[in-house]
Amino acid sequence: MTVLTQYITRNVNRWLRSIPNLWKQEDIQIITDGYDWVVSEISKSLSSEIARKGLARVSANPFFHFSRNKLLHFNSVPVPRRYKTNRVLATWYHVNQDDPRLTQMQEVASRIDLLHTTAQKTKQTLIQHGFPEDKIRVVPMGIDLNIFSSSSPETKKRTRESLGIPTEAFVIGSFQKDGDGWGEGMNPKLIKGPDVFCDVIERLAKDLPVHVLLSGPSRGYVKARLTKANVPFTHRFLNAYQEVNTLYQALDVYLISSRTEGVPLALLESWATGTPLVSTRVGMVADVAKDDKTALLADIEDRDKLTFAIRRLFENPTLRQNLITQGLEEVKPYGWEVLIDRYWSELYKPLL
């Protein structure tokens, strides 16, 4: 069964389960993209925390119906038109320069009461393209700290053994979708920086015992590059987002090489799992990560500095441990049980 077939099969049942109850009137309806991965998980976390605190009646699914006087939250989903009897919140994580909405920004803005993003860079880009600044709110991404947690050296060893990764390997992680479409992904999605990632890995593999651990669909470009360069790698396509936590337990470092991001979630996941992070200054990373304290940072496309940062981690166990310790502390305010108060007070409550 191909990755695409597995993906479709897994989501058919999910879509059927998420058909809304037309007789149950929600105060908030969070509209997802319908894919069983990150956006859906974020939406479910928001929904469950709002419900747990008794703040409002809420649902999260890819379907929406047009009851009057409720809040529609389009989470990383374009708002198709203006809903005159509802208030509209839209989340726009990052801006693709070929997004057709950029040429229709005034029309897009007229459909939205508040626009939410997770990074100052995204806010500034939207303003530059004509979105009204007074409608934009920047609230960071959260993470479920009941799912993501750090591990002991013994757990790390067992995890590597289960994945077939040599104990002595220096394991670099990349868990994302960085190929176009939902097939093999041989055409790279350049905003995610898979070419930069491979360039850095190839440099490191010349004299370090590098092993790359991949997850996510459409990784064909990266896998082909690593194969050609004779860099050992393991690719695991997971059945559920929560399983990513297990993969973090095998890592020595996580590498983000993106050119554009809204968050990325690997920032918070790395902190929460005690994984040293090396990243370009993208999205929320640029807003909240502290160079040499909670991550090692480089400018976008700076292959030299990304390579040097990972070498530093390989050679300096004390630096690795400092990043782990600081990251575990830094992530605490981003737990959904804490951060939901900001989402409620800054995004939801003003529109209800």
Coordinates of C-alpha atoms in Angstrom, one line a residue:
M1 CA 0.0 0.0 0.0
T2 CA 1.5 3.4 -1.0
V3 CA 1.9 6.3 1.4
L4 CA -0.9 8.2 -0.5
T5 CA -3.3 5.2 -0.3
Q6 CA -2.6 4.9 3.4
Y7 CA -3.2 8.6 3.9
I8 CA -6.5 8.5 2.0
T9 CA -7.8 5.3 3.8
R10 CA -6.9 6.8 7.2
N11 CA -8.7 10.0 6.5
V12 CA -12.0 8.7 5.0
N13 CA -13.1 7.4 8.4
R14 CA -11.9 10.5 10.1
W15 CA -13.9 12.7 7.8
L16 CA -17.0 10.6 8.4
R17 CA -16.6 10.8 12.1
S18 CA -16.2 14.6 11.9
I19 CA -19.5 15.3 10.1
P20 CA -21.1 17.9 12.4
N21 CA -24.3 17.4 14.4
L22 CA -26.7 20.0 12.8
W23 CA -28.9 19.9 15.9
K24 CA -26.0 20.9 18.3
Q25 CA -25.4 24.6 18.3
E26 CA -21.8 25.5 19.0
D27 CA -20.5 28.9 20.0
I28 CA -17.3 28.3 18.1
Q29 CA -16.6 26.1 15.1
I30 CA -13.0 25.6 14.2
I31 CA -12.7 24.6 10.5
T32 CA -9.6 22.5 9.7
D33 CA -8.0 21.5 6.4
G34 CA -9.3 17.9 6.7
Y35 CA -5.8 16.3 6.8
D36 CA -5.0 14.1 9.7
W37 CA -1.9 15.9 10.8
V38 CA -0.7 19.1 12.3
V39 CA -3.5 21.6 11.6
S40 CA -6.1 19.1 12.8
E41 CA -4.1 18.3 16.0
I42 CA -3.8 22.1 16.7
S43 CA -7.6 22.5 16.2
K44 CA -8.4 19.5 18.5
S45 CA -6.1 20.9 21.2
L46 CA -7.8 24.3 21.0
S47 CA -11.2 22.7 21.1
S48 CA -10.5 20.4 24.0
E49 CA -8.9 23.1 26.1
I50 CA -11.8 25.6 25.5
A51 CA -14.3 22.8 26.5
R52 CA -12.2 21.7 29.5
K53 CA -12.3 25.2 30.9
G54 CA -16.0 25.6 30.2
L55 CA -15.4 28.7 28.2
A56 CA -17.7 27.9 25.2
R57 CA -19.3 25.2 23.2
V58 CA -16.9 24.3 20.4
S59 CA -16.3 21.8 17.7
A60 CA -13.3 21.2 15.3
N61 CA -13.7 19.5 11.9
P62 CA -13.4 20.2 8.1
F63 CA -17.1 20.6 7.7
F64 CA -19.1 23.7 8.7
H65 CA -22.7 24.7 8.6
F66 CA -24.3 28.1 8.7
S67 CA -26.1 28.6 12.0
R68 CA -26.4 32.2 12.9
N69 CA -24.5 34.1 15.6
K70 CA -21.5 31.9 16.2
L71 CA -17.8 32.3 15.6
L72 CA -16.2 30.5 12.6
H73 CA -12.5 30.0 13.0
F74 CA -10.8 29.1 9.7
N75 CA -7.6 27.5 10.9
S76 CA -5.1 27.6 8.0
V77 CA -8.0 27.4 5.7
P78 CA -8.9 30.2 3.3
V79 CA -12.2 32.1 4.1
P80 CA -14.3 31.5 0.9
R81 CA -16.7 34.5 1.4
R82 CA -18.2 36.8 4.0
Y83 CA -20.6 35.3 6.5
K84 CA -22.9 38.1 7.4
T85 CA -24.6 36.4 10.4
N86 CA -21.3 35.0 11.9
R87 CA -18.1 36.5 13.2
V88 CA -15.0 35.2 11.4
L89 CA -11.5 34.5 12.8
A90 CA -8.8 33.3 10.4
T91 CA -5.4 31.8 11.2
W92 CA -2.7 32.4 8.5
Y93 CA 0.5 30.7 9.7
H94 CA 2.9 31.7 6.9
V95 CA 2.8 33.5 3.6
N96 CA 3.7 31.7 0.3
Q97 CA 4.6 34.3 -2.3
D98 CA 2.6 32.5 -5.0
D99 CA -0.6 32.6 -2.8
P100 CA -3.4 34.1 -5.0
R101 CA -4.8 35.8 -1.9
L102 CA -1.9 38.3 -1.9
T103 CA -3.3 40.0 -5.0
Q104 CA -6.8 40.2 -3.5
M105 CA -5.9 41.3 0.0
Q106 CA -8.6 44.0 0.5
E107 CA -11.3 41.5 -0.6
V108 CA -9.8 38.8 1.7
A109 CA -9.7 41.3 4.6
S110 CA -13.3 42.2 4.1
R111 CA -14.3 38.6 4.9
I112 CA -12.4 38.5 8.2
D113 CA -13.1 40.1 11.6
L114 CA -9.7 39.1 13.1
L115 CA -6.7 37.5 11.6
H116 CA -4.4 35.4 13.8
T117 CA -0.8 34.5 13.1
T118 CA 2.0 33.0 15.3
A119 CA 5.0 35.1 14.1
Q120 CA 5.8 38.8 13.8
K121 CA 7.4 38.1 10.4
T122 CA 4.1 36.8 9.0
K123 CA 2.3 39.8 10.4
Q124 CA 4.7 42.3 8.7
T125 CA 4.4 40.4 5.4
L126 CA 0.6 40.5 5.5
I127 CA 0.7 44.3 6.3
Q128 CA 3.1 44.9 3.4
H129 CA 0.6 43.2 1.1
G130 CA -2.3 45.4 2.3
F131 CA -3.9 43.5 5.2
P132 CA -5.1 46.0 7.9
E133 CA -2.8 46.0 10.8
D134 CA -5.6 46.7 13.3
K135 CA -7.2 43.3 12.4
I136 CA -4.1 41.2 13.1
R137 CA -3.2 39.5 16.4
V138 CA 0.0 37.6 17.0
V139 CA -0.4 34.8 19.5
P140 CA 2.2 32.0 19.5
M141 CA 1.7 28.3 18.8
G142 CA 1.1 25.9 21.7
I143 CA 2.0 22.3 22.3
D144 CA 0.4 19.4 24.2
L145 CA 2.9 18.6 27.0
N146 CA 1.0 15.5 27.8
I147 CA 2.1 14.0 24.4
F148 CA 5.7 15.4 24.2
S149 CA 8.2 14.7 26.9
S150 CA 11.9 14.1 27.4
S151 CA 13.4 10.6 27.8
S152 CA 16.2 8.9 29.7
P153 CA 19.4 7.6 28.1
E154 CA 18.0 4.1 28.4
T155 CA 14.9 5.0 26.5
K156 CA 16.9 6.7 23.8
K157 CA 19.0 3.5 23.4
R158 CA 15.9 1.3 23.2
T159 CA 14.3 3.6 20.7
R160 CA 17.3 3.6 18.4
E161 CA 17.5 -0.2 18.6
S162 CA 13.8 -0.5 17.6
L163 CA 14.5 1.8 14.6
G164 CA 17.6 -0.1 13.6
I165 CA 19.9 2.9 14.2
P166 CA 23.4 2.2 15.4
T167 CA 24.1 3.2 19.0
E168 CA 27.2 5.1 18.1
A169 CA 25.5 7.2 15.3
F170 CA 25.0 11.0 15.7
V171 CA 21.3 11.2 14.8
I172 CA 19.9 14.3 13.1
G173 CA 16.1 14.6 12.8
S174 CA 13.7 16.1 10.2
F175 CA 10.0 15.4 10.6
Q176 CA 8.0 17.4 8.0
K177 CA 6.5 17.4 4.5
D178 CA 9.0 19.0 2.1
G179 CA 7.9 17.7 -1.3
D180 CA 5.1 19.1 -3.4
G181 CA 1.9 17.1 -3.5
W182 CA 1.1 13.9 -1.7
G183 CA 3.0 11.5 -3.8
E184 CA 6.7 10.6 -3.5
G185 CA 7.7 14.2 -3.2
M186 CA 10.6 14.3 -5.7
N187 CA 9.9 17.9 -6.5
P188 CA 11.2 19.8 -3.4
K189 CA 9.1 22.4 -1.6
L190 CA 11.8 25.0 -1.4
I191 CA 10.2 27.1 1.4
K192 CA 11.0 24.1 3.7
G193 CA 14.6 24.2 2.7
P194 CA 15.2 20.5 1.8
D195 CA 18.0 21.4 -0.5
V196 CA 19.7 23.3 2.4
F197 CA 19.1 20.4 4.7
C198 CA 20.8 18.0 2.3
D199 CA 23.7 20.3 1.7
V200 CA 24.4 20.5 5.4
I201 CA 24.0 16.8 6.0
E202 CA 26.4 16.0 3.1
R203 CA 29.0 18.3 4.6
L204 CA 28.7 16.7 8.0
A205 CA 28.7 13.2 6.8
K206 CA 32.2 13.5 5.4
D207 CA 33.8 13.1 8.8
L208 CA 31.0 12.6 11.4
P209 CA 29.0 9.3 12.0
V210 CA 25.8 10.9 10.8
H211 CA 22.5 9.1 10.6
V212 CA 19.4 10.9 9.5
L213 CA 15.9 10.1 10.9
L214 CA 13.1 11.2 8.7
S215 CA 9.3 11.3 9.1
G216 CA 6.5 12.9 7.2
P217 CA 5.1 12.2 3.7
S218 CA 6.6 13.3 0.3
R219 CA 10.3 13.0 1.4
G220 CA 11.4 11.6 -2.0
Y221 CA 13.8 14.5 -2.8
V222 CA 15.6 14.3 0.5
K223 CA 15.8 10.5 0.4
A224 CA 17.2 10.5 -3.1
R225 CA 19.9 13.1 -2.1
L226 CA 20.9 11.1 0.9
T227 CA 21.1 7.9 -1.0
K228 CA 23.2 9.5 -3.7
A229 CA 25.6 10.8 -1.1
N230 CA 25.7 7.5 0.8
V231 CA 24.4 9.0 4.0
P232 CA 22.5 6.4 6.1
F233 CA 19.0 7.3 6.9
T234 CA 15.8 5.9 8.4
H235 CA 12.3 7.0 7.2
R236 CA 9.2 6.3 9.3
F237 CA 5.8 7.4 8.1
L238 CA 3.6 7.5 11.2
N239 CA 0.0 6.6 11.6
A240 CA -0.7 9.4 14.1
Y241 CA 0.8 12.7 14.9
Q242 CA 1.3 11.7 18.6
E243 CA 3.8 9.0 17.5
V244 CA 6.3 11.7 16.6
N245 CA 7.3 11.9 20.2
T246 CA 8.8 8.5 20.0
L247 CA 11.1 9.6 17.1
Y248 CA 12.4 12.6 19.0
Q249 CA 13.6 10.1 21.7
A250 CA 16.2 8.8 19.2
L251 CA 17.8 12.2 18.2
D252 CA 20.9 14.0 19.1
V253 CA 19.8 17.2 17.3
Y254 CA 16.9 18.4 15.2
L255 CA 17.6 20.6 12.2
I256 CA 15.2 23.2 10.8
S257 CA 16.6 24.5 7.5
S258 CA 13.4 26.3 6.2
R259 CA 13.3 29.6 4.3
T260 CA 9.7 30.3 5.4
E261 CA 7.7 29.1 8.4
G262 CA 4.8 30.1 10.6
V263 CA 6.0 28.3 13.7
P264 CA 7.4 25.6 13.0
L265 CA 6.1 23.0 15.5
A266 CA 9.5 21.3 15.7
L267 CA 10.6 24.3 17.7
L268 CA 8.3 23.5 20.6
E269 CA 8.5 19.7 20.1
S270 CA 12.3 19.8 20.3
W271 CA 12.2 21.8 23.5
A272 CA 9.6 19.6 25.1
T273 CA 11.5 16.4 24.2
G274 CA 14.9 17.6 25.4
T275 CA 16.3 17.6 21.8
P276 CA 18.9 20.2 21.0
L277 CA 17.7 22.4 18.2
V278 CA 19.6 24.0 15.2
S279 CA 17.5 26.3 13.1
T280 CA 17.3 29.1 10.6
R281 CA 15.7 32.3 11.9
V282 CA 12.2 31.6 10.6
G283 CA 8.7 32.2 11.9
M284 CA 8.2 31.9 15.6
V285 CA 11.8 30.7 16.0
A286 CA 13.0 34.3 15.3
D287 CA 10.5 35.6 17.9
V288 CA 11.2 33.3 20.9
A289 CA 14.4 31.2 20.5
K290 CA 17.6 32.6 22.0
D291 CA 20.8 31.9 20.2
D292 CA 23.3 29.8 22.2
K293 CA 20.7 29.5 25.0
T294 CA 17.6 27.6 23.8
A295 CA 18.8 26.9 20.2
L296 CA 21.7 27.5 17.8
L297 CA 20.5 29.8 15.1
A298 CA 21.6 30.8 11.6
D299 CA 20.3 33.2 9.0
I300 CA 18.2 31.7 6.2
E301 CA 20.3 29.7 3.7
D302 CA 23.4 30.0 5.9
R303 CA 24.7 26.5 5.3
D304 CA 28.1 27.3 6.8
K305 CA 26.6 28.4 10.2
L306 CA 24.1 25.5 10.3
T307 CA 26.9 23.0 9.6
F308 CA 29.2 24.7 12.2
A309 CA 26.4 24.6 14.8
I310 CA 25.8 20.9 14.5
R311 CA 29.6 20.3 14.7
R312 CA 29.6 22.3 17.9
L313 CA 26.9 20.0 19.4
F314 CA 28.8 16.9 18.3
E315 CA 32.0 18.1 20.0
N316 CA 30.5 19.7 23.1
P317 CA 28.3 17.6 25.4
T318 CA 28.1 20.5 27.9
L319 CA 26.5 22.7 25.2
R320 CA 24.1 19.9 24.3
Q321 CA 23.0 19.6 27.9
N322 CA 22.6 23.3 28.4
L323 CA 20.3 23.5 25.4
I324 CA 18.3 20.6 26.7
T325 CA 17.9 22.1 30.1
Q326 CA 17.0 25.6 28.9
G327 CA 14.5 24.2 26.3
L328 CA 12.6 22.2 28.9
E329 CA 12.1 25.3 30.9
E330 CA 11.4 27.6 27.9
V331 CA 8.5 25.4 26.6
K332 CA 6.4 25.4 29.7
P333 CA 4.5 28.7 29.0
Y334 CA 3.5 27.2 25.6
G335 CA 1.6 24.2 27.0
W336 CA -2.0 24.5 25.7
E337 CA -3.4 24.4 29.2
V338 CA -1.5 27.7 29.8
L339 CA -1.6 29.3 26.4
I340 CA -5.3 28.8 25.9
D341 CA -6.0 31.8 28.1
R342 CA -4.3 34.1 25.5
Y343 CA -6.2 32.5 22.7
W344 CA -9.5 33.0 24.6
S345 CA -8.8 36.6 25.7
E346 CA -7.2 37.9 22.5
L347 CA -8.9 35.9 19.7
Y348 CA -12.2 34.2 20.7
K349 CA -13.8 36.3 23.5
P350 CA -13.6 39.6 21.6
L351 CA -15.7 38.1 18.7
L352 CA -18.3 36.3 20.8

